[in-house]
Amino acid sequence: MLLCIDCGNTNTVFSVWDGESFVVTLRTSTEHQRTADQYFVWFSTLLRHNGLETDITDVIISSTVPRVVFNLRVFADRYFGTRPIVVGRPDCLLPTQPRVDGGTQVGPDRLVNSAGAYDRHGGDLIVVDFGTATTFDVVAEDGAYVGGVIAPGVNTSLEALHQNAAALPHVDVTRPQAVIGTNTVACMQSGIFWGYIGLVRGICERIKGEYDKSMRIIGTGGLAPLFSSGDVLFDTIEDDLTMHGLLVIHRYNKENT
């Protein structure tokens, strides 16, 4: 079985592929202090709880937090006897190389999303990922990542608003009943919800204008369905796009090494 690990700034997701489908997906907070042994205790305990064995033969890792990669590599080697593929490392092959400015290091998450989206939808895409940051990835006709946009994430914006304005509380991200809020919480929810709909729509329209081709917009990340409920922002929403991209890259490496 293949273990796909996606380590983001906030959460780390482990998904197990049995050759036909992802049979379990587990999520934990991202902590660079966590050791390989701690990962294994947590992972194996939850696998047993789900009626599965730790019969892992291959591991692939995508991480936007470099400090956690070492312990994840030790975790794969010590407990599964396999050297993991790490997206973004020189020995990790990509189906199509990114075309960006020389010397630019593209985030592994963006490479993975591009590979997964191209495999499912072909090229000429904008992939909008709602994470700690809200990212827009432009995928060319041949599947190459050719650039994009990075904006503050929804929860990042809310946390900054709360920390820097003493009178403003923590609020949940939800669709407000009206644009005009009649209390502080409603005002904040409206600003975030409709503000990000405007941000996504505006940036995508400008990308389309520069790209000068018809493009499909793919939404991913936990908040994509919520924001799509406020307007028709996406042609498709993919809740497992990152894991599918890891699967695509793993398969490509196995076939070409």
CSV table of N, CA and C in Angstrom, one decimal, residues 155-165:
chain,number,residue,atom,x,y,z
A,155,ASN,N,-8.7,31.9,7.2
A,155,ASN,CA,-8.5,31.9,8.7
A,155,ASN,C,-7.3,32.7,9.1
A,156,THR,N,-6.3,32.8,8.3
A,156,THR,CA,-5.1,33.7,8.6
A,156,THR,C,-5.6,35.1,8.6
A,157,SER,N,-6.5,35.5,7.7
A,157,SER,CA,-7.0,36.9,7.7
A,157,SER,C,-7.9,37.2,9.0
A,158,LEU,N,-8.7,36.2,9.3
A,158,LEU,CA,-9.6,36.3,10.5
A,158,LEU,C,-8.7,36.5,11.8
A,159,GLU,N,-7.7,35.6,11.9
A,159,GLU,CA,-6.8,35.7,13.1
A,159,GLU,C,-6.1,37.0,13.2
A,160,ALA,N,-5.6,37.5,12.0
A,160,ALA,CA,-4.9,38.8,12.0
A,160,ALA,C,-5.9,39.9,12.4
A,161,LEU,N,-7.1,39.8,12.0
A,161,LEU,CA,-8.1,40.9,12.3
A,161,LEU,C,-8.4,40.8,13.8
A,162,HIS,N,-8.5,39.6,14.4
A,162,HIS,CA,-8.8,39.5,15.8
A,162,HIS,C,-7.6,40.0,16.7
A,163,GLN,N,-6.4,39.7,16.2
A,163,GLN,CA,-5.2,40.0,17.0
A,163,GLN,C,-4.9,41.5,17.0
A,164,ASN,N,-5.2,42.1,15.8
A,164,ASN,CA,-4.8,43.5,15.7
A,164,ASN,C,-5.9,44.5,15.9
A,165,ALA,N,-7.1,44.0,16.2
A,165,ALA,CA,-8.2,44.9,16.6
A,165,ALA,C,-8.8,44.4,17.9
